[in-house]
Amino acid sequence: MDTPFSFEIRSQQLEAMAAETVDLLILGGGITGAGIARDAAMRGLRTALVDKGDFAWGTSSRTCRLIHGGLHDLELRHWRRVFEASRERRVLLRIAPHLVRQQSFLFPIHEGGRVTRLKLFAWMWLYDLLALFRNVRQHRWLSKPEVLRAEPGLRIRGLKGGARYGDAVCDDARLTLATVRDAHRRGALVANYALAERLEMAEGRVRGARVVDLTTGVAHTVRAKVVVNATGPWSDEIRSSLGGRGLLQLTKGVHLLIPRTRVGNHDAVTFATPIDGRLLFIIPQGELTYIGTTETDETAQPDDVRPGIDDIIYLLRSVNAVFPGARLTPDDVRTAWAGLLPGRASFGSSQDSGADDAAIMESHPGLITVIGTSLTMYRSLAARAVDHIAKVLRELDGREAPAPAGTDRHPLPGGEIRDPDLLVDVVVREGMARRVAEHLVGAHGGEAPAIVRMALENPDLGHPVVRGQPVLRAEIYHAIRREMAVTLADLMMRRTRLFYEAPDHAVAVAAEVAAIAAGEMGWDSERTESELAAYRQEVARVNAFRSDPTDRD
């Protein structure tokens, strides 16, 4: 489909959904819903997807940003899960090489720690074995001096050595966006800020939903043969509207972003925190480093989840224990984010799951709930879910089951490039600074040259949005015209990472970005002020931990 993926087509997409019965209506534009939409559209199913917020605005933009085989699963002896995760990591490195990149990790071992030399030695060999020795890189055992040469800031006392191994990291929000865009490109009808206000019933079966465009208030009845509940932490809310029992035991994962010079890490580090033995990660991201993740039971409503001071202190103390020179305090935190996932015990023994512990279940006739637990495994979960949906459709109308989609072979938008480093060199030769070129290719892949052309044709668009940050003004226009950004928060938090990476969440330039959006999308002064107020409120919400009265000592 050649229609530009912009804010302008949203109303057309919603009208098209209502004009003709679709095969499946997906509620939820996170990574699970996006993966299902892409797979289904590639199989020729008439597919629609809506989300009450932006794509990836929930958990899918608040993950650990890892695409990994799972050391934690090795410890739990989930061999099949590790095997499949290793396979999926290879797939994502191939179909989205700009968004998913290899990352080297160092795992130090300290005397008295929960992870012993023998245990780590076994993990490393199993990690490579279950990847069929096609891991990102083969592990290598390091002596104490080698570990200290790699990471001089590590605690020397009790250090016994360590191991180097390979994994992958990603931009979770843009991976979700790229998946949604590819679903649209292949025929799916999609719209963000479209609330499924209620499910539509006929003869005891779910037959669609009443969908309200939250930007206009216009309601549409979308008729569907199957409705897919892919709303993640909100899944029980959909199920309970039909009288279903709650399934989810939600856990909160919190991550911090800190200037890299304050932590002192040279590369990515995995370690078992001395506090409770949990495995944590310290991962470089340019001039910053992010740290995660916690895993605590959460009873707050999904809309209200946020990092708490206890989460922050736990992570800071853990890092200070292995990088004693850091002496991190809450004042060092640039920002933090919190995401929700179902706990491993959520589905009980009756789940219809694969190796990733996800669930696919027919909650009610016509309503299929799909709950994912892993960013890494989203594509394989989507394939299984569409297999299930195809069986339901065959029972309904006798159609032949479509062939598998081959989502593992077709690149995501921007992923057509074979070597991102070569494209970076091309962008540098066009006149961009290397840091900017690396950012543009890392965010947009093969679409980076189009943004460079915008910047060259209009020099004003080649200026950074925030001084010292690589995000260009041209990217704001690109996000509105080609990435269905609808709000100021979309532009600052998910199309770019200015909210997370710029000092003070880029509040100082928010009005400038809002002015660009107003010009492109026709906002009046009232809408512009409303967008600015909503953005400032989100900044305040995330920073609430700074005024938390809990003892910090």
C-alpha positions as a printed NumPy array, in Angstrom:
array([[  0.   ,   0.   ,   0.   ],
       [  1.523,   3.336,  -1.102],
       [ -0.633,   5.606,   1.077],
       [  1.663,   7.657,   3.341],
       [  1.44 ,   6.45 ,   6.917],
       [  0.49 ,   9.852,   8.328],
       [ -1.999,  11.376,  10.752],
       [ -4.09 ,  12.401,   7.743],
       [ -5.185,   8.86 ,   6.884],
       [ -6.457,   7.882,  10.337],
       [-10.065,   8.879,   9.685],
       [ -9.972,   7.112,   6.31 ],
       [ -8.646,   3.974,   7.964],
       [-11.419,   4.   ,  10.571],
       [-14.087,   4.587,   7.914],
       [-12.697,   1.685,   5.87 ],
       [-12.846,  -0.589,   8.92 ],
       [-16.51 ,   0.255,   9.387],
       [-17.405,  -0.057,   5.708],
       [-16.862,  -3.791,   5.368],
       [-16.597,  -6.687,   7.81 ],
       [-12.988,  -7.519,   8.582],
       [-11.626, -10.976,   9.282],
       [ -9.986,  -9.845,  12.49 ],
       [-10.032,  -6.683,  14.574],
       [ -6.992,  -6.371,  16.825],
       [ -7.301,  -4.329,  19.989],
       [ -3.871,  -3.114,  21.054],
       [ -1.029,  -1.546,  19.088],
       [  1.855,  -2.82 ,  21.174],
       [  4.41 ,  -5.274,  19.843],
       [  2.044,  -8.27 ,  20.162],
       [ -0.849,  -6.64 ,  18.294],
       [  1.527,  -5.198,  15.712],
       [  3.096,  -8.599,  15.074],
       [ -0.307, -10.25 ,  14.656],
       [ -1.468,  -7.511,  12.264],
       [  1.632,  -7.896,  10.103],
       [  1.431, -11.677,   9.975],
       [ -2.306, -11.704,   9.252],
       [ -2.07 ,  -9.042,   6.537],
       [  0.75 , -10.945,   4.854],
       [ -1.507, -14.034,   4.765],
       [ -4.198, -12.069,   2.957],
       [ -6.601, -11.715,   5.896],
       [ -8.609,  -8.498,   6.042],
       [ -7.078,  -7.027,   9.173],
       [ -7.779,  -3.991,  11.33 ],
       [ -5.869,  -2.723,  14.378],
       [ -6.756,   0.03 ,  16.848],
       [ -5.222,   1.34 ,  20.066],
       [ -6.634,   3.831,  22.537],
       [ -3.209,   5.465,  22.718],
       [ -0.228,   5.624,  20.43 ],
       [  1.484,   2.568,  19.02 ],
       [  3.82 ,   1.146,  21.701],
       [  2.691,   3.757,  24.243],
       [  2.307,   1.11 ,  26.963],
       [  4.69 ,  -1.688,  27.846],
       [  6.197,  -1.91 ,  24.357],
       [  8.059,   1.396,  24.787],
       [  9.043,   0.674,  28.39 ],
       [ 10.942,  -2.6  ,  28.09 ],
       [ 14.524,  -3.571,  28.907],
       [ 15.266,  -2.975,  25.177],
       [ 16.946,  -6.382,  24.975],
       [ 16.546,  -8.95 ,  22.221],
       [ 18.113, -11.862,  24.007],
       [ 18.267, -15.588,  24.529],
       [ 17.704, -15.253,  28.23 ],
       [ 20.292, -16.139,  30.853],
       [ 17.496, -16.152,  33.404],
       [ 15.779, -18.895,  31.416],
       [ 18.958, -20.957,  31.477],
       [ 18.85 , -20.883,  35.243],
       [ 15.211, -21.991,  35.163],
       [ 16.136, -24.758,  32.701],
       [ 13.745, -23.466,  30.052],
       [ 15.876, -24.945,  27.289],
       [ 13.287, -24.695,  24.528],
       [ 12.632, -21.056,  25.334],
       [ 16.34 , -20.237,  25.076],
       [ 16.592, -22.145,  21.784],
       [ 13.645, -20.286,  20.232],
       [ 14.762, -16.92 ,  21.589],
       [ 18.185, -17.425,  20.003],
       [ 16.497, -18.177,  16.694],
       [ 14.224, -15.134,  16.947],
       [ 17.184, -12.917,  17.783],
       [ 18.853, -14.013,  14.52 ],
       [ 15.646, -13.244,  12.629],
       [ 15.31 ,  -9.735,  14.052],
       [ 18.957,  -8.946,  13.419],
       [ 18.272,  -9.881,   9.788],
       [ 14.917,  -8.149,   9.163],
       [ 15.594,  -5.004,  11.224],
       [ 19.383,  -4.549,  11.35 ],
       [ 19.003,  -0.826,  11.997],
       [ 16.788,  -1.265,  15.056],
       [ 18.29 ,  -4.451,  16.503],
       [ 22.046,  -4.435,  16.953],
       [ 24.612,  -6.775,  18.415],
       [ 25.92 ,  -5.983,  21.86 ],
       [ 28.839,  -7.456,  23.771],
       [ 28.244,  -8.168,  27.468],
       [ 30.689,  -8.768,  30.304],
       [ 29.562, -10.924,  33.232],
       [ 31.934, -10.521,  36.21 ],
       [ 32.062, -13.079,  39.016],
       [ 32.683, -12.049,  42.62 ],
       [ 33.416, -14.321,  45.535],
       [ 30.308, -15.068,  47.566],
       [ 27.959, -14.048,  44.774],
       [ 24.927, -16.115,  43.812],
       [ 26.403, -16.919,  40.389],
       [ 29.557, -18.987,  40.806],
       [ 32.333, -19.554,  38.274],
       [ 31.063, -23.091,  37.675],
       [ 27.474, -21.947,  37.147],
       [ 28.519, -19.199,  34.737],
       [ 30.783, -21.596,  32.865],
       [ 27.822, -23.966,  32.372],
       [ 25.518, -21.116,  31.342],
       [ 27.902, -19.838,  28.706],
       [ 28.314, -23.241,  27.076],
       [ 24.577, -23.895,  27.156],
       [ 23.918, -20.437,  25.732],
       [ 26.108, -21.178,  22.733],
       [ 24.905, -24.774,  22.417],
       [ 21.197, -23.86 ,  22.376],
       [ 21.975, -21.226,  19.722],
       [ 23.517, -24.065,  17.686],
       [ 26.827, -22.188,  18.011],
       [ 25.36 , -19.388,  15.883],
       [ 25.24 , -16.961,  18.764],
       [ 25.902, -13.261,  18.268],
       [ 29.412, -14.089,  19.416],
       [ 30.945, -17.143,  21.077],
       [ 31.565, -16.687,  24.754],
       [ 35.071, -16.242,  26.09 ],
       [ 36.258, -16.771,  29.641],
       [ 38.233, -13.883,  31.148],
       [ 40.764, -13.846,  33.966],
       [ 40.582, -11.235,  36.724],
       [ 43.171,  -8.966,  35.022],
       [ 41.311,  -9.253,  31.707],
       [ 38.019,  -8.322,  33.373],
       [ 39.613,  -5.259,  34.977],
       [ 41.182,  -4.171,  31.706],
       [ 37.737,  -4.338,  30.122],
       [ 35.933,  -2.615,  33.005],
       [ 38.381,  -0.822,  35.335],
       [ 35.554,   0.56 ,  37.459],
       [ 34.394,  -2.843,  38.688],
       [ 34.807,  -3.741,  42.339],
       [ 38.19 ,  -5.389,  42.738],
       [ 37.534,  -6.997,  46.118],
       [ 36.431, -10.593,  45.623],
       [ 36.634, -10.451,  41.812],
       [ 37.341, -13.955,  40.452],
       [ 37.107, -13.388,  36.702],
       [ 34.199, -13.41 ,  34.294],
       [ 32.94 , -14.123,  30.802],
       [ 32.297, -12.166,  27.623],
       [ 29.229, -13.124,  25.573],
       [ 27.058, -11.671,  22.842],
       [ 23.433, -10.564,  22.778],
       [ 21.384,  -7.815,  21.12 ],
       [ 19.649,  -4.57 ,  22.05 ],
       [ 16.931,  -2.633,  20.258],
       [ 14.778,   0.475,  20.077],
       [ 11.557,  -1.075,  21.355],
       [  9.181,   1.74 ,  20.36 ],
       [ 10.524,   2.038,  16.825],
       [ 10.557,  -1.75 ,  16.392],
       [  6.846,  -1.745,  17.216],
       [  6.225,   1.21 ,  14.907],
       [  8.099,  -0.458,  12.043],
       [  6.001,  -3.605,  12.511],
       [  2.755,  -1.604,  12.446],
       [  3.9  ,   0.289,   9.373],
       [  4.703,  -2.939,   7.567],
       [  1.281,  -4.335,   8.484],
       [ -0.282,  -1.22 ,   6.944],
       [  1.956,  -1.457,   3.882],
       [  0.656,  -4.991,   3.357],
       [ -3.012,  -4.024,   3.598],
       [ -3.926,  -3.816,   7.281],
       [ -6.148,  -0.935,   8.39 ],
       [ -4.645,   0.738,  11.461],
       [ -5.377,   3.717,  13.684],
       [ -3.948,   4.99 ,  16.941],
       [ -5.988,   7.031,  19.415],
       [ -9.016,   4.9  ,  18.581],
       [-10.756,   3.465,  21.644],
       [-12.688,   0.208,  21.501],
       [-15.457,   1.557,  23.722],
       [-17.386,  -1.7  ,  23.859],
       [-17.503,  -5.085,  22.187],
       [-20.379,  -5.767,  19.794],
       [-22.292,  -9.02 ,  20.333],
       [-24.593, -11.07 ,  18.093],
       [-26.051, -14.493,  18.873],
       [-23.785, -14.938,  21.874],
       [-20.624, -14.241,  19.915],
       [-18.3  , -11.244,  19.785],
       [-18.791,  -9.686,  16.361],
       [-16.731,  -6.521,  16.49 ],
       [-16.466,  -3.345,  18.528],
       [-17.691,   0.211,  18.747],
       [-14.554,   2.251,  18.099],
       [-14.346,   5.956,  18.957],
       [-11.825,   8.232,  17.265],
       [-10.459,  10.069,  20.298],
       [ -9.228,  12.967,  18.172],
       [-12.681,  13.796,  16.794],
       [-15.189,  11.947,  18.982],
       [-16.632,  10.194,  15.924],
       [-17.755,   6.604,  16.654],
       [-17.594,   3.689,  14.21 ],
       [-18.983,   0.185,  14.439],
       [-16.307,  -2.194,  13.202],
       [-17.716,  -5.63 ,  12.399],
       [-15.275,  -8.512,  12.62 ],
       [-15.389, -12.285,  12.422],
       [-12.775, -12.491,  15.165],
       [-11.673,  -9.902,  17.721],
       [ -8.168, -10.227,  19.125],
       [ -7.496,  -8.86 ,  22.581],
       [ -3.803,  -7.919,  22.479],
       [ -3.94 ,  -5.17 ,  25.074],
       [ -1.249,  -6.585,  27.364],
       [ -1.739,  -5.383,  30.961],
       [ -5.224,  -4.186,  29.989],
       [ -6.292,  -7.67 ,  28.799],
       [ -8.31 ,  -8.462,  31.919],
       [-10.263,  -5.237,  31.465],
       [-11.461,  -6.43 ,  28.046],
       [-12.172,  -9.944,  29.307],
       [-14.067,  -8.738,  32.366],
       [-16.431,  -6.723,  30.171],
       [-17.828, -10.109,  29.109],
       [-17.759, -11.572,  32.594],
       [-14.417, -13.344,  32.248],
       [-12.242, -13.891,  35.292],
       [ -9.005, -12.043,  35.751],
       [ -5.839, -13.898,  34.774],
       [ -2.972, -11.504,  35.098],
       [ -0.528, -11.237,  37.957],
       [  1.277,  -8.111,  36.864],
       [  4.902,  -7.358,  37.633],
       [  6.62 ,  -4.011,  37.205],
       [  9.997,  -3.594,  35.557],
       [ 11.779,  -0.303,  36.19 ],
       [ 14.783,   1.059,  34.278],
       [ 17.001,   4.095,  34.804],
       [ 18.928,   6.243,  32.349],
       [ 22.111,   7.83 ,  33.724],
       [ 25.049,   9.701,  32.147],
       [ 27.565,   7.048,  31.214],
       [ 30.462,   8.912,  32.785],
       [ 28.726,   8.675,  36.164],
       [ 28.479,   4.892,  36.029],
       [ 31.928,   4.334,  34.538],
       [ 31.08 ,   1.321,  32.373],
       [ 32.923,   0.911,  29.074],
       [ 30.54 ,  -1.701,  27.658],
       [ 27.443,  -3.653,  28.669],
       [ 27.638,  -5.516,  31.962],
       [ 25.45 ,  -8.291,  33.37 ],
       [ 25.681,  -8.973,  37.09 ],
       [ 23.861, -10.587,  39.989],
       [ 22.972,  -7.857,  42.461],
       [ 24.302,  -8.528,  45.965],
       [ 20.976,  -7.297,  47.349],
       [ 18.884, -10.302,  46.309],
       [ 20.834, -12.109,  43.566],
       [ 18.642, -10.9  ,  40.71 ],
       [ 20.346, -10.548,  37.321],
       [ 20.603,  -6.907,  36.243],
       [ 21.986,  -5.186,  33.147],
       [ 24.022,  -2.025,  32.608],
       [ 23.895,  -1.135,  28.91 ],
       [ 25.559,   1.8  ,  27.129],
       [ 23.398,   3.977,  24.905],
       [ 25.627,   6.621,  23.39 ],
       [ 26.627,   9.052,  26.092],
       [ 24.13 ,   7.508,  28.487],
       [ 23.758,   4.165,  30.224],
       [ 20.534,   2.438,  31.153],
       [ 20.101,   0.067,  34.054],
       [ 17.433,  -2.545,  34.703],
       [ 15.357,  -4.259,  35.546],
       [ 13.322,  -4.723,  38.679],
       [ 10.569,  -7.317,  38.912],
       [  8.053,  -6.562,  41.621],
       [  4.355,  -7.317,  41.973],
       [  2.21 ,  -4.379,  40.94 ],
       [ -1.395,  -3.676,  41.941],
       [ -1.767,  -0.191,  40.423],
       [ -3.912,   0.225,  37.334],
       [ -1.858,  -0.06 ,  34.125],
       [ -2.558,   3.581,  33.26 ],
       [ -1.044,   4.675,  36.573],
       [  2.188,   2.672,  36.686],
       [  5.359,   4.711,  37.233],
       [  8.804,   4.289,  38.755],
       [  8.887,   4.591,  42.538],
       [ 11.724,   5.721,  44.759],
       [ 12.122,   2.197,  46.156],
       [ 12.704,   0.883,  42.618],
       [ 15.212,   3.652,  41.946],
       [ 17.159,   3.066,  45.168],
       [ 17.283,  -0.692,  44.557],
       [ 18.876,  -0.247,  41.136],
       [ 21.283,   2.469,  42.265],
       [ 22.493,   0.475,  45.25 ],
       [ 22.944,  -2.583,  43.064],
       [ 25.12 ,  -0.675,  40.592],
       [ 27.087,   1.006,  43.369],
       [ 27.895,  -2.434,  44.767],
       [ 29.686,  -3.505,  41.566],
       [ 30.904,  -0.044,  40.445],
       [ 31.839,   1.411,  43.856],
       [ 33.38 ,   4.534,  42.382],
       [ 30.063,   5.568,  40.847],
       [ 28.376,   6.505,  44.139],
       [ 25.121,   7.075,  42.311],
       [ 22.227,   8.919,  43.92 ],
       [ 18.72 ,   9.712,  42.629],
       [ 20.039,  13.088,  41.494],
       [ 22.117,  11.278,  38.842],
       [ 19.026,   9.779,  37.171],
       [ 18.312,  11.455,  33.82 ],
       [ 14.982,   9.65 ,  33.59 ],
       [ 13.287,   6.37 ,  34.446],
       [ 10.541,   4.253,  32.968],
       [  8.326,   1.432,  34.175],
       [  6.565,  -1.275,  32.196],
       [  4.152,  -4.024,  33.186],
       [  4.271,  -7.692,  32.256],
       [  2.191, -10.666,  33.341],
       [  4.039, -12.791,  35.884],
       [  5.017, -16.296,  34.892],
       [  2.272, -17.772,  37.059],
       [ -0.495, -15.726,  35.439],
       [ -1.9  , -18.356,  33.117],
       [ -1.668, -21.482,  35.234],
       [ -1.448, -24.954,  33.7  ],
       [ -4.295, -24.394,  31.238],
       [ -2.501, -21.902,  29.035],
       [ -2.168, -22.539,  25.327],
       [  1.428, -21.429,  25.12 ],
       [  4.647, -21.984,  23.293],
       [  8.216, -21.764,  24.442],
       [  7.87 , -18.1  ,  25.339],
       [  5.298, -18.695,  28.121],
       [  2.777, -16.542,  26.265],
       [ -0.925, -17.345,  26.169],
       [ -3.391, -17.702,  23.3  ],
       [ -6.915, -18.424,  24.486],
       [-10.485, -18.048,  23.277],
       [-11.795, -15.964,  26.151],
       [-15.337, -15.944,  24.759],
       [-16.752, -17.062,  21.405],
       [-15.289, -14.66 ,  18.872],
       [-12.76 , -13.12 ,  21.289],
       [ -9.196, -14.438,  21.281],
       [ -6.868, -13.089,  23.948],
       [ -3.152, -13.116,  23.158],
       [ -0.752, -12.198,  25.942],
       [  2.943, -11.896,  25.213],
       [  5.74 , -11.934,  27.771],
       [  8.785, -11.242,  25.623],
       [  9.802,  -8.58 ,  23.119],
       [ 12.233, -11.073,  21.598],
       [  9.542, -13.647,  20.856],
       [  6.829, -11.384,  19.462],
       [  7.131, -12.554,  15.858],
       [  6.857, -16.276,  16.627],
       [  3.97 , -15.615,  19.027],
       [  2.176, -13.676,  16.289],
       [  2.616, -16.572,  13.86 ],
       [  1.096, -19.014,  16.359],
       [ -1.749, -16.622,  17.087],
       [ -2.603, -16.226,  13.393],
       [ -2.466, -20.006,  12.973],
       [ -5.099, -20.204,  15.71 ],
       [ -7.177, -17.405,  14.163],
       [ -7.055, -19.159,  10.772],
       [ -8.523, -22.31 ,  12.344],
       [-11.355, -20.294,  13.875],
       [-12.089, -18.603,  10.538],
       [-12.121, -21.968,   8.79 ],
       [-14.7  , -23.234,  11.277],
       [-16.791, -20.124,  10.66 ],
       [-16.855, -20.006,   6.871],
       [-14.984, -23.06 ,   5.596],
       [-12.153, -21.133,   3.972],
       [ -8.821, -22.773,   3.305],
       [ -6.082, -21.975,   5.774],
       [ -3.665, -19.405,   4.301],
       [ -0.026, -20.31 ,   3.886],
       [  2.441, -19.115,   6.555],
       [  3.384, -15.476,   6.12 ],
       [  7.143, -15.764,   6.064],
       [  7.565, -12.824,   8.414],
       [ 11.065, -14.095,   9.16 ],
       [ 12.201, -13.414,   5.58 ],
       [ 10.792,  -9.974,   4.762],
       [ 12.539,  -6.904,   6.195],
       [ 10.709,  -4.287,   8.184],
       [ 10.62 ,  -0.711,   6.805],
       [ 14.158,   0.603,   6.801],
       [ 15.55 ,  -2.893,   7.254],
       [ 16.351,  -3.478,   3.605],
       [ 19.936,  -2.376,   4.188],
       [ 22.511,  -5.128,   4.533],
       [ 25.153,  -3.182,   6.431],
       [ 24.107,  -0.17 ,   8.539],
       [ 27.759,   0.88 ,   8.95 ],
       [ 28.145,   1.318,   5.195],
       [ 25.042,   3.507,   5.097],
       [ 26.443,   5.596,   7.954],
       [ 29.508,   6.272,   5.793],
       [ 27.242,   7.324,   2.912],
       [ 25.336,   9.758,   5.151],
       [ 28.615,  11.188,   6.458],
       [ 29.746,  11.799,   2.88 ],
       [ 26.503,  13.72 ,   2.352],
       [ 27.737,  16.183,   4.955],
       [ 26.273,  14.907,   8.221],
       [ 28.345,  14.598,  11.398],
       [ 29.104,  10.968,  12.2  ],
       [ 27.115,  11.014,  15.434],
       [ 24.086,  12.352,  13.572],
       [ 24.594,   9.816,  10.776],
       [ 24.772,   6.94 ,  13.254],
       [ 21.598,   8.167,  14.902],
       [ 19.704,   8.58 ,  11.621],
       [ 20.66 ,   5.124,  10.345],
       [ 20.004,   3.566,  13.755],
       [ 16.501,   5.027,  13.883],
       [ 15.465,   4.941,  10.227],
       [ 17.729,   2.467,   8.429],
       [ 17.258,   2.636,   4.675],
       [ 14.914,   5.602,   5.068],
       [ 17.692,   7.786,   6.519],
       [ 18.744,   9.194,   3.102],
       [ 15.251,  10.641,   2.588],
       [ 15.58 ,  12.557,   5.862],
       [ 19.063,  13.691,   4.875],
       [ 17.644,  15.041,   1.598],
       [ 15.031,  17.032,   3.545],
       [ 17.783,  18.51 ,   5.687],
       [ 19.97 ,  19.374,   2.681],
       [ 17.112,  20.964,   0.747],
       [ 16.095,  23.066,   3.751],
       [ 19.1  ,  23.798,   5.986],
       [ 16.824,  24.818,   8.855],
       [ 15.648,  21.205,   9.039],
       [ 19.246,  20.046,   9.388],
       [ 19.553,  21.721,  12.782],
       [ 19.223,  19.592,  15.926],
       [ 15.993,  19.899,  17.885],
       [ 18.049,  20.067,  21.092],
       [ 21.6  ,  21.373,  21.026],
       [ 23.995,  18.514,  21.707],
       [ 21.461,  15.845,  20.694],
       [ 21.554,  14.147,  17.25 ],
       [ 17.803,  14.341,  16.535],
       [ 17.189,  16.687,  13.576],
       [ 14.213,  18.958,  12.995],
       [ 13.643,  17.041,   9.745],
       [ 12.76 ,  13.974,  11.808],
       [  9.826,  15.8  ,  13.377],
       [  8.345,  16.428,   9.928],
       [  9.089,  12.853,   8.886],
       [  7.33 ,  11.498,  11.984],
       [  4.186,  13.495,  11.225],
       [  4.126,  12.772,   7.495],
       [  5.333,   9.144,   7.483],
       [  4.946,   7.695,  11.004],
       [  1.414,   8.671,  12.101],
       [  2.513,  10.841,  15.006],
       [ -0.607,  12.508,  16.399],
       [  0.455,  14.185,  19.645],
       [  3.427,  16.086,  21.016],
       [  4.2  ,  13.131,  23.298],
       [  4.345,  10.836,  20.249],
       [  7.039,  13.056,  18.77 ],
       [  9.063,  13.476,  21.956],
       [  8.751,  10.01 ,  23.499],
       [  8.338,   7.384,  20.781],
       [  9.218,   8.776,  17.325],
       [ 12.294,  10.307,  18.942],
       [ 13.851,   9.664,  22.365],
       [ 14.174,  13.324,  23.362],
       [ 11.958,  12.771,  26.4  ],
       [ 14.389,  10.172,  27.707],
       [ 17.769,  11.323,  26.477],
       [ 17.745,  15.126,  26.415],
       [ 18.422,  17.029,  29.637],
       [ 15.234,  17.954,  31.516],
       [ 13.203,  15.884,  29.044],
       [ 13.627,  18.587,  26.371],
       [ 10.891,  20.682,  27.992],
       [ 12.7  ,  23.831,  26.83 ],
       [ 12.097,  22.958,  23.162],
       [  8.65 ,  21.392,  23.573],
       [  6.927,  24.6  ,  22.44 ],
       [  9.073,  24.711,  19.312],
       [  8.202,  21.103,  18.438],
       [  4.532,  21.783,  19.195],
       [  4.654,  24.75 ,  16.79 ],
       [  5.953,  22.486,  14.027],
       [  3.194,  19.976,  14.777],
       [  0.59 ,  22.74 ,  14.823],
       [  1.683,  23.914,  11.402],
       [  1.651,  20.415,   9.959],
       [ -1.541,  19.147,  11.597],
       [ -3.551,  22.346,  11.787],
       [ -3.728,  22.695,  15.564],
       [ -5.225,  25.88 ,  16.903],
       [ -3.758,  27.688,  19.92 ],
       [ -6.021,  25.82 ,  22.337],
       [ -4.926,  22.411,  21.013],
       [ -1.285,  23.465,  21.058],
       [ -1.484,  24.557,  24.69 ],
       [ -3.309,  21.357,  25.57 ],
       [ -0.535,  19.281,  23.998],
       [  2.132,  21.201,  25.886],
       [  0.259,  20.791,  29.163],
       [ -0.141,  17.038,  28.582],
       [  3.57 ,  16.689,  27.867],
       [  4.58 ,  18.618,  30.969],
       [  2.201,  16.449,  32.985],
       [  3.902,  13.303,  31.67 ],
       [  7.289,  14.741,  32.63 ],
       [  6.008,  15.473,  36.133],
       [  4.497,  12.003,  36.458],
       [  7.739,  10.245,  35.578],
       [  9.708,  12.504,  37.92 ],
       [  7.38 ,  12.033,  40.883],
       [  9.973,   9.768,  42.526],
       [ 12.197,  12.815,  43.093],
       [  9.785,  14.158,  45.692],
       [  8.918,  10.78 ,  47.204],
       [  9.324,  11.049,  51.005],
       [ 10.707,   7.514,  51.329],
       [ 14.037,   7.424,  53.156],
       [ 16.892,   7.444,  50.629],
       [ 19.691,   6.487,  52.99 ]])
